[in-house]
mmCIF file of C-alpha atoms in Angstrom:
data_model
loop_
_atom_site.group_PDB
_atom_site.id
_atom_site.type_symbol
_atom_site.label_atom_id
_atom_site.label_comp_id
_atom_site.label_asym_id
_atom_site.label_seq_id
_atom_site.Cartn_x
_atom_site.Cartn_y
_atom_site.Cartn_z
ATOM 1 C CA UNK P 1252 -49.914 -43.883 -14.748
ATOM 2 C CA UNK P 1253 -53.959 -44.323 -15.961
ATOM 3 C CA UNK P 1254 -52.944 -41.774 -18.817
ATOM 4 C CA UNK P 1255 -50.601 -43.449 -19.894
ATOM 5 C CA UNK P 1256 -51.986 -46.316 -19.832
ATOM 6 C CA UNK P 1257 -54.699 -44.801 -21.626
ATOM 7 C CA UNK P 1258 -52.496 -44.079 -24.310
ATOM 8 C CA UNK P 1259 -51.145 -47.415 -24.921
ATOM 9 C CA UNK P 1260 -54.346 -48.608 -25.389
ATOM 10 C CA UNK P 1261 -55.177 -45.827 -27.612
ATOM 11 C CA UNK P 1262 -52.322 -46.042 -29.750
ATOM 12 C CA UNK P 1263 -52.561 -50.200 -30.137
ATOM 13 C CA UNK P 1264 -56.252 -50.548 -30.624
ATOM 14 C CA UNK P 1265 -55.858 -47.707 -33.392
ATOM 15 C CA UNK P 1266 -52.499 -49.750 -35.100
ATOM 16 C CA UNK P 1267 -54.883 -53.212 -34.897
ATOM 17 C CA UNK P 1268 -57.976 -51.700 -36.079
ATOM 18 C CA UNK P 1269 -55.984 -49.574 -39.178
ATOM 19 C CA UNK P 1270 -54.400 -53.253 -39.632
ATOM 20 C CA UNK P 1271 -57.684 -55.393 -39.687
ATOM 21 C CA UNK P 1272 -59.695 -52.224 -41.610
ATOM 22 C CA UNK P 1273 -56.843 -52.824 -44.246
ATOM 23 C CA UNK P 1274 -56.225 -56.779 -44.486
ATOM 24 C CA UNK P 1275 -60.437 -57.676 -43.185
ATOM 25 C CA UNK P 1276 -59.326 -61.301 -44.332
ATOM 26 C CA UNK P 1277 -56.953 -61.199 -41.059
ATOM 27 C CA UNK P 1278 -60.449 -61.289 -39.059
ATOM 28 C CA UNK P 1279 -62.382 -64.966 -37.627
ATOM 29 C CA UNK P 1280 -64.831 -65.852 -40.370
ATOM 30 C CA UNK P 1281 -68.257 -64.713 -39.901
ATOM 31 C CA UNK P 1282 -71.523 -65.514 -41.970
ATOM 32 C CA UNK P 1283 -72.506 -62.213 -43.914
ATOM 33 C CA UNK P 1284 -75.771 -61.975 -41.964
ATOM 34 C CA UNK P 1285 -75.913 -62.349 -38.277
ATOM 35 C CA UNK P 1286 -75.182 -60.379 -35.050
ATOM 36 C CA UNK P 1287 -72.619 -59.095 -34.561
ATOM 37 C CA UNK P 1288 -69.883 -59.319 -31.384
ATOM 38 C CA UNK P 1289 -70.532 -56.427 -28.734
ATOM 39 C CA UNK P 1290 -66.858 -56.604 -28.640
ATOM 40 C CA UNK P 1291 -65.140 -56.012 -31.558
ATOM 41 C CA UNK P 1292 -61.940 -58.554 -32.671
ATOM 42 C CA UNK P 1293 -60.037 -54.610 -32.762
ATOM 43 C CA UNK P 1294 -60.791 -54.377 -28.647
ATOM 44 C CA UNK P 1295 -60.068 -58.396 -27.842
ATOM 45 C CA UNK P 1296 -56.938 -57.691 -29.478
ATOM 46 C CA UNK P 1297 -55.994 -54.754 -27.793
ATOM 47 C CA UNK P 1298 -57.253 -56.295 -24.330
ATOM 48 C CA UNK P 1299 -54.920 -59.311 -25.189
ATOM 49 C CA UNK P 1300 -52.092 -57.743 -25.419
ATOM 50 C CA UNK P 1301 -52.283 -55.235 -23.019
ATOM 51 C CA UNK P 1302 -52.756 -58.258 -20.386
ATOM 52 C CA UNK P 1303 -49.684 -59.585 -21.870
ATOM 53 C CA UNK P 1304 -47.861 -56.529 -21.619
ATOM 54 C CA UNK P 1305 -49.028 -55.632 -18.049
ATOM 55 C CA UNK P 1306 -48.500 -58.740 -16.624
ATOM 56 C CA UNK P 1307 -51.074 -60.362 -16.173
ATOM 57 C CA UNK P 1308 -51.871 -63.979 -15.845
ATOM 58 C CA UNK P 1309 -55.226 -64.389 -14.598
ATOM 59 C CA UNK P 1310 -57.807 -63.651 -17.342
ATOM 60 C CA UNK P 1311 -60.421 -62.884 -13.972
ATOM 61 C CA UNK P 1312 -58.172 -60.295 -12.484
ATOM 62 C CA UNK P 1313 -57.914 -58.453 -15.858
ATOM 63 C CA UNK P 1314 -61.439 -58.383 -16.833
ATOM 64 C CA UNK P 1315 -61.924 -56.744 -13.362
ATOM 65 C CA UNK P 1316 -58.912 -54.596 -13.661
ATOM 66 C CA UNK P 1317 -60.190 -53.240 -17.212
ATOM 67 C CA UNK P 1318 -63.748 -52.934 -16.103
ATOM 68 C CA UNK P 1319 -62.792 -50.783 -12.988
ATOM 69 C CA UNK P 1320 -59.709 -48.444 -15.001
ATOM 70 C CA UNK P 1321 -60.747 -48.709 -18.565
ATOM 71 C CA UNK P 1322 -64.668 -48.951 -18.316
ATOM 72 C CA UNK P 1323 -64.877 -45.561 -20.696
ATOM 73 C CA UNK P 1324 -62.266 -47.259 -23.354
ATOM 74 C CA UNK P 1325 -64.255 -50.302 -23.487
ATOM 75 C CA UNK P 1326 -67.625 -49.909 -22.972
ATOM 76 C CA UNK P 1327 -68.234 -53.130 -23.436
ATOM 77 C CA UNK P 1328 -66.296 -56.164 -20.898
ATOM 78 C CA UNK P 1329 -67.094 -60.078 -21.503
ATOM 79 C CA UNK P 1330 -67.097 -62.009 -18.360
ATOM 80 C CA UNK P 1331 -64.270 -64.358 -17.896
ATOM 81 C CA UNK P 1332 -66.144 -66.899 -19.637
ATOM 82 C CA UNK P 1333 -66.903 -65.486 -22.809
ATOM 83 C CA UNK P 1334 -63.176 -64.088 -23.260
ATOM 84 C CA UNK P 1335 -61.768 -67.666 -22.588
ATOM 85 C CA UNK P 1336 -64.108 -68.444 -25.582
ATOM 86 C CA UNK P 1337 -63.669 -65.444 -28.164
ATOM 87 C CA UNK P 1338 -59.890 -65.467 -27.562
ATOM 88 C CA UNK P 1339 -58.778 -69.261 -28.266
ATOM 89 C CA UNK P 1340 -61.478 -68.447 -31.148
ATOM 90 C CA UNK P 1341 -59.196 -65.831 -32.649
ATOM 91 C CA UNK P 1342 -55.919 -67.739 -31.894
ATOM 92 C CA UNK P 1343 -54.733 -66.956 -35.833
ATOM 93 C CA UNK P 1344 -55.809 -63.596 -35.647
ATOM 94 C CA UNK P 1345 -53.693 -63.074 -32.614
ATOM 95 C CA UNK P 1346 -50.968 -64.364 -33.313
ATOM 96 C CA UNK P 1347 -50.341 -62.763 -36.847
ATOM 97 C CA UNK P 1348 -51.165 -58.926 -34.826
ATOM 98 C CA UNK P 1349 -48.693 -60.223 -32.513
ATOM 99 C CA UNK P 1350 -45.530 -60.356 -35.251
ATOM 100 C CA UNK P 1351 -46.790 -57.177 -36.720
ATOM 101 C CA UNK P 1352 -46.709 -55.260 -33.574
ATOM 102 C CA UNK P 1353 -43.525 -56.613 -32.676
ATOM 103 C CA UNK P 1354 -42.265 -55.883 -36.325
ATOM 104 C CA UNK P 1355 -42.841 -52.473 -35.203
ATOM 105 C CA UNK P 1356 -40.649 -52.183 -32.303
ATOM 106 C CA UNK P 1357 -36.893 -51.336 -32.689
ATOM 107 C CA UNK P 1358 -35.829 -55.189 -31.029
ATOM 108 C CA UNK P 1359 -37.261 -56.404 -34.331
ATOM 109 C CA UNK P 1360 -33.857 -55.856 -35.924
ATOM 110 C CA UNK P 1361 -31.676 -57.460 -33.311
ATOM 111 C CA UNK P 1362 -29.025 -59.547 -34.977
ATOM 112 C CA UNK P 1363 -28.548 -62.107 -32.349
ATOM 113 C CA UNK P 1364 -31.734 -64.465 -32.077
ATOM 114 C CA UNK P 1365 -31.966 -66.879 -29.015
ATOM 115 C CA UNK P 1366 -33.335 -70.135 -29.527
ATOM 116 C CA UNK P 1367 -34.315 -73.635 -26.784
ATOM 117 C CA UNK P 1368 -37.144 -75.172 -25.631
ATOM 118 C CA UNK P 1369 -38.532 -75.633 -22.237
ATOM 119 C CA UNK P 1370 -40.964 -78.115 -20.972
ATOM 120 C CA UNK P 1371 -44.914 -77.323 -20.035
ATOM 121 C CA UNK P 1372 -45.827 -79.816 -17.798
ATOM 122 C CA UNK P 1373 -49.816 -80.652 -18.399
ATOM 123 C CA UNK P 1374 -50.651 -83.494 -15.583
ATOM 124 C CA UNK P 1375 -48.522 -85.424 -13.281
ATOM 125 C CA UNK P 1376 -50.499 -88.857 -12.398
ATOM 126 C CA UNK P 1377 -51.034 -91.665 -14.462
ATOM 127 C CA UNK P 1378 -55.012 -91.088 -14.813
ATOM 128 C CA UNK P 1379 -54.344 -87.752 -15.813
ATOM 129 C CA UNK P 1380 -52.376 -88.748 -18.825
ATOM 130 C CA UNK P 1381 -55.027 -91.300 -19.746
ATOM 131 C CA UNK P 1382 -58.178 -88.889 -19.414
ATOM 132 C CA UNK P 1383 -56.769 -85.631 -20.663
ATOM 133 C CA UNK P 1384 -57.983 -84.591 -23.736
ATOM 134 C CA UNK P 1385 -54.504 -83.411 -24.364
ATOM 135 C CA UNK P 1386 -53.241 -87.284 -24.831
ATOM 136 C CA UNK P 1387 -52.083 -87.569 -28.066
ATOM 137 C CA UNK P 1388 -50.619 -84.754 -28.392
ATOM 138 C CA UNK P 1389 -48.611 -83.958 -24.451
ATOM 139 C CA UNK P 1390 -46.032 -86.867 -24.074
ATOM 140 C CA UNK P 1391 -43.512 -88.140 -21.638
ATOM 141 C CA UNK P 1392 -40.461 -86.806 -21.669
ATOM 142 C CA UNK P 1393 -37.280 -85.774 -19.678
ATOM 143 C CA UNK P 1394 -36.090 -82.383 -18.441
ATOM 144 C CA UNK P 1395 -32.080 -82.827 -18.347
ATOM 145 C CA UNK P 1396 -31.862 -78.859 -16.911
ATOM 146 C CA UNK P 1397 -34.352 -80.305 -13.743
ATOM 147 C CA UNK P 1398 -33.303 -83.710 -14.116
ATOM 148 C CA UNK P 1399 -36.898 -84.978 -14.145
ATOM 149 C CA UNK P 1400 -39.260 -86.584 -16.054
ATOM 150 C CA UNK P 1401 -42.524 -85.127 -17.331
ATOM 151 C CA UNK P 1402 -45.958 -85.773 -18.962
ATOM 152 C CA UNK P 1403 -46.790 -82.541 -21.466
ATOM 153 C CA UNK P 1404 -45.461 -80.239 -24.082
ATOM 154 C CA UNK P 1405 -42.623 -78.432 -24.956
ATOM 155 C CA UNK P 1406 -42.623 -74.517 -25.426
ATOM 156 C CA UNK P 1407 -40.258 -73.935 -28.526
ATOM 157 C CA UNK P 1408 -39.023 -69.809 -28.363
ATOM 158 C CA UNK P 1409 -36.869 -67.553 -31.091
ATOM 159 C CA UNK P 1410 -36.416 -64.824 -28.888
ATOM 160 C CA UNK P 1411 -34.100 -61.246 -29.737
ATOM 161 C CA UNK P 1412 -31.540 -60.787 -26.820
ATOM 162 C CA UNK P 1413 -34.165 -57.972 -26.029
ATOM 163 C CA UNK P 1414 -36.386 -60.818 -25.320
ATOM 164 C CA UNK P 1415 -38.926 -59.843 -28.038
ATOM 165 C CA UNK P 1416 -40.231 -63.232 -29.309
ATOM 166 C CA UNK P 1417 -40.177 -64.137 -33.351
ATOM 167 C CA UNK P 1418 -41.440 -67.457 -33.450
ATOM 168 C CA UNK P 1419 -42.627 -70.262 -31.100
ATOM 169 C CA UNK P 1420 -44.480 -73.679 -30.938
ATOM 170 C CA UNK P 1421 -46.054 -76.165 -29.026
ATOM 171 C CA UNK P 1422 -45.396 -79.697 -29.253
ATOM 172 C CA UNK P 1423 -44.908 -82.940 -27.395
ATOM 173 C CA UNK P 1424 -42.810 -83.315 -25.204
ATOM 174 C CA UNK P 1425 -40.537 -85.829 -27.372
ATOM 175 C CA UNK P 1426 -40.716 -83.517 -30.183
ATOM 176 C CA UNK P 1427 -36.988 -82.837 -32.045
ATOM 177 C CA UNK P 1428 -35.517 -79.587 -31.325
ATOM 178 C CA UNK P 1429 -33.915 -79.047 -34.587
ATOM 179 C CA UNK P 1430 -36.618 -80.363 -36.144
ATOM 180 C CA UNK P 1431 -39.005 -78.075 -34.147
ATOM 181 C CA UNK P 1432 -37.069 -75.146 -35.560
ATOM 182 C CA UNK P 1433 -36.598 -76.321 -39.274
ATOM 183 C CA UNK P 1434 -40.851 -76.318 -39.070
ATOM 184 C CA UNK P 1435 -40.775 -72.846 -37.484
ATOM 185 C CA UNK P 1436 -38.504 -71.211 -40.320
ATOM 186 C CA UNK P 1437 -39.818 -72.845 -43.140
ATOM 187 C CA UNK P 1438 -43.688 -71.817 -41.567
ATOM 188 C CA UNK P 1439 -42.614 -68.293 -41.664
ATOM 189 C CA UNK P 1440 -39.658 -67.518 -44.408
ATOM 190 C CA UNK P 1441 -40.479 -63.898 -44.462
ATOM 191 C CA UNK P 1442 -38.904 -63.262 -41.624
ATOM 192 C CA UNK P 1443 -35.567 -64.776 -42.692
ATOM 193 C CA UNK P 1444 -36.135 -63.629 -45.971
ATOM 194 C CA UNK P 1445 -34.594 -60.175 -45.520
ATOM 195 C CA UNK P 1446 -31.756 -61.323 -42.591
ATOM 196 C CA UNK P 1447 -28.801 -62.149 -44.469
ATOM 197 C CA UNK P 1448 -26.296 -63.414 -41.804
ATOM 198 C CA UNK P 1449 -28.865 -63.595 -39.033
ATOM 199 C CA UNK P 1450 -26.938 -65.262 -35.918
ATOM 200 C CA UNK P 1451 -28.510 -67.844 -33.876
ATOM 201 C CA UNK P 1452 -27.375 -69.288 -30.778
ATOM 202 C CA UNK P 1453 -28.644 -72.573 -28.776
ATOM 203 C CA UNK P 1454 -27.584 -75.178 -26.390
ATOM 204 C CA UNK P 1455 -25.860 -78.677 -27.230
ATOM 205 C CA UNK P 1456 -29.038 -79.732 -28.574
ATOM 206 C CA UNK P 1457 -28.795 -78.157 -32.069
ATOM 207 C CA UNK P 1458 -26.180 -80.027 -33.222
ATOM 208 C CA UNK P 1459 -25.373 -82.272 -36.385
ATOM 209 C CA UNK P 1460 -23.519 -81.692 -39.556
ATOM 210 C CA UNK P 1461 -26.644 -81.846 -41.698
ATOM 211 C CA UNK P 1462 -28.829 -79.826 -39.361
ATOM 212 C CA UNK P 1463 -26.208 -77.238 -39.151
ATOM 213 C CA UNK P 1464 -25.922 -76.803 -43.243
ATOM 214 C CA UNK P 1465 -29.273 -76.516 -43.211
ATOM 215 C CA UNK P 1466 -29.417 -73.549 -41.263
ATOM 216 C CA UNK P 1467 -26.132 -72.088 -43.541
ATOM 217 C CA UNK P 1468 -28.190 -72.329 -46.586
ATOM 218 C CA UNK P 1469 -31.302 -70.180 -44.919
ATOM 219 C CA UNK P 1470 -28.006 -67.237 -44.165
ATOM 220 C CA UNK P 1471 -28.579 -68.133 -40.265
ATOM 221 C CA UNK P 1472 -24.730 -68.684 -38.415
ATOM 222 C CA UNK P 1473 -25.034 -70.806 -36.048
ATOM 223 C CA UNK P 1474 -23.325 -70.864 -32.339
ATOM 224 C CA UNK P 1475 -23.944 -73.317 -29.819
ATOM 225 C CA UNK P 1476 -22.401 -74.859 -26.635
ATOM 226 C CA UNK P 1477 -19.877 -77.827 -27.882
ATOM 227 C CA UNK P 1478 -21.416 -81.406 -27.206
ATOM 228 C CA UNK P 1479 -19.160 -83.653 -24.248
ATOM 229 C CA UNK P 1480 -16.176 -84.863 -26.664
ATOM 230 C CA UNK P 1481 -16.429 -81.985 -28.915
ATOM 231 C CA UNK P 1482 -13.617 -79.206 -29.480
ATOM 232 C CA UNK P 1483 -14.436 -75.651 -27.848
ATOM 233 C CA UNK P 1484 -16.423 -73.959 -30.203
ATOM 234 C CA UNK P 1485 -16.329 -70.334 -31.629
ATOM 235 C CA UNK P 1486 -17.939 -68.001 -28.967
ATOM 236 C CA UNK P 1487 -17.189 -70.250 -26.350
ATOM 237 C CA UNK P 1488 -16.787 -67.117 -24.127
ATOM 238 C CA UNK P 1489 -20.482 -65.912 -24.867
ATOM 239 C CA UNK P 1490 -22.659 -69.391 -24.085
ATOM 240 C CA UNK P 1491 -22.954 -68.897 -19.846
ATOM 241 C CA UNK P 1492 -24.705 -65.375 -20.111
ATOM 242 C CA UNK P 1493 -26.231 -66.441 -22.794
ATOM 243 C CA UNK P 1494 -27.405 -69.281 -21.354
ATOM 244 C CA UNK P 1495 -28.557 -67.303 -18.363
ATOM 245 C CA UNK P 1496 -30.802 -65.424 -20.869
ATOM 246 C CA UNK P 1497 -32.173 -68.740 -22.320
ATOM 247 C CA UNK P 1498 -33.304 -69.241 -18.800
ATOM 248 C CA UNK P 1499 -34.681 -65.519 -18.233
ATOM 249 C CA UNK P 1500 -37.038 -65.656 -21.551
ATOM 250 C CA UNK P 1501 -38.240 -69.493 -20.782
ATOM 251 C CA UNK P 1502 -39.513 -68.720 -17.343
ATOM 252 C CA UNK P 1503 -41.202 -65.296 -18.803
ATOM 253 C CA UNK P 1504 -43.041 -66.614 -21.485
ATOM 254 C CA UNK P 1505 -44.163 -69.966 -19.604
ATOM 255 C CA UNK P 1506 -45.789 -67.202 -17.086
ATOM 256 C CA UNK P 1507 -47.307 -65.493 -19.814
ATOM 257 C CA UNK P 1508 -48.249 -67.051 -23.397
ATOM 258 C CA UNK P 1509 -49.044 -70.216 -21.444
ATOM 259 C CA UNK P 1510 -51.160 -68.499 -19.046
ATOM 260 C CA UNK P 1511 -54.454 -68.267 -20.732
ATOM 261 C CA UNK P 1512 -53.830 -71.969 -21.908
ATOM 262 C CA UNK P 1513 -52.669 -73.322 -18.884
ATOM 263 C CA UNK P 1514 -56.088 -73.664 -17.107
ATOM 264 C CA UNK P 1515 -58.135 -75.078 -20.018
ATOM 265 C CA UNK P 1516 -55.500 -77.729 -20.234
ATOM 266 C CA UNK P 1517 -56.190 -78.401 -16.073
ATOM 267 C CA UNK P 1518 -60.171 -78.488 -16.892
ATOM 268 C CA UNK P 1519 -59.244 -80.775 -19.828
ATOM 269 C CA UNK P 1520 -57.183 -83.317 -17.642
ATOM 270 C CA UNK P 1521 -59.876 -83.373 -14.844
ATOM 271 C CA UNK P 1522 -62.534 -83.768 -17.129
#
């Protein structure tokens, strides 16, 4: 198991390193004279996503793990509190590694993309809502799938059936689906550019004559769940297990890309 894990991290930190050594203006500004980092943005990278990939949730835990079973790959290891600072630093950085490692995987080319939202709730009393520095931006809102109300965001997913995420976003909790997803397409067209015919498939909430052309003029088809009132819909037949999948990849990636975020939003709110 340690060998291969060994390898992984082998074979991504040489992929990100090659990738940053070739496109440097991928990399956090720096001034031109300074010190610096003891550890590179080639090893945060690679210790980011192996966390991901491994599991893991609690930054602590990790930095322990890799400074106990990968002390010779990294000779250097922040404490917690300088990774919680370099990584939310290098945010960009890690996302854009993030679609070019998964542009390398063979769930890249999945036909079928899955698309919903899922709420991320941020406080739950009044004062928290009113202190948070997160005001502004998390909202009310309701959860019809809990039938509850909340005060926070909303984690937006395009997922591959394989459950390989293409694009996401955060917003309030009010926030338009459709429109949510119109912003995600148009902020990266290079990865519609090339799908002619791409399927995507959603709950009721995608709905609307205008929303729906929208997406025909991009080459994406469309299936959803039909709206109470509406006729059956083509694929009818496909929305439950798909709909069970929808469920799968929201509570995955609230355990994981939220994770890291998750606690600086509780500091924030009990600030």
């Amino acid at each position: 198991m340690t060998n291969d894990l060994n390898t992984l991290a082998t074979a991504l930190y040489v992929r990100i390193d090659d990738t940053l050594q070739a496109s440097p203006e991928l990399a956090p500004w720096r001034p031109a004279v300074g010190i610096a980092p003891t550890l590179s943005d080639s090893e945060l990278l690679t210790l980011a996503v192996m966390s991901a990939l491994l599991g893991h949730t609690s930054e602590r835990r990790w930095l322990r793990r890799v400074a106990a079973d990968f002390r010779g790959m990294f000779p250097y290891v922040p404490g917690q509190s300088g990774y919680n600072k370099r990584l939310p630093a290098a945010s960009s950085l890690v996302t854009r590694m993030i679609r070019i490692l998964a542009a390398d995987t063979t769930l890249w080319s999945d036909d079928v993309w899955v698309v919903d939202s899922t709420p991320v709730g941020c406080g739950c009393s009044r004062e928290t809502a009113k202190r948070s520095d997160l005001a502004g931006w998390a909202q009310y809102g309701y959860c019809a799938s809990h039938s509850r109300y909340f005060w926070g965001l909303r984690l937006h997913q395009v997922c591959t059936i394989g459950r390989l995420p293409v694009l996401f976003a955060l917003t309030g909790a009010k926030a338009d689906e459709r429109e949510t997803l119109r912003d995600m397409l148009d902020t990266a067209p290079d990865v519609t550019a090339s799908r002619s015919r791409q399927t995507i498939t959603g709950d009721e909430n995608y709905y609307g004559r205008e929303f729906e052309g929208d997406l025909t003029e991009r080459e994406l088809v469309l299936l959803r769940s039909a709206r109470k009132g509406e006729a059956e819909r083509a694929g009818a037949h496909l929305f439950k297990p798909l709909r069970q999948v929808r469920e799968s990849i929201n509570q995955t990636f609230k355990g994981q890309s939220w994770s890291t975020a998750a606690p600086r939003a509780a500091r924030s709110a009990a600030a």
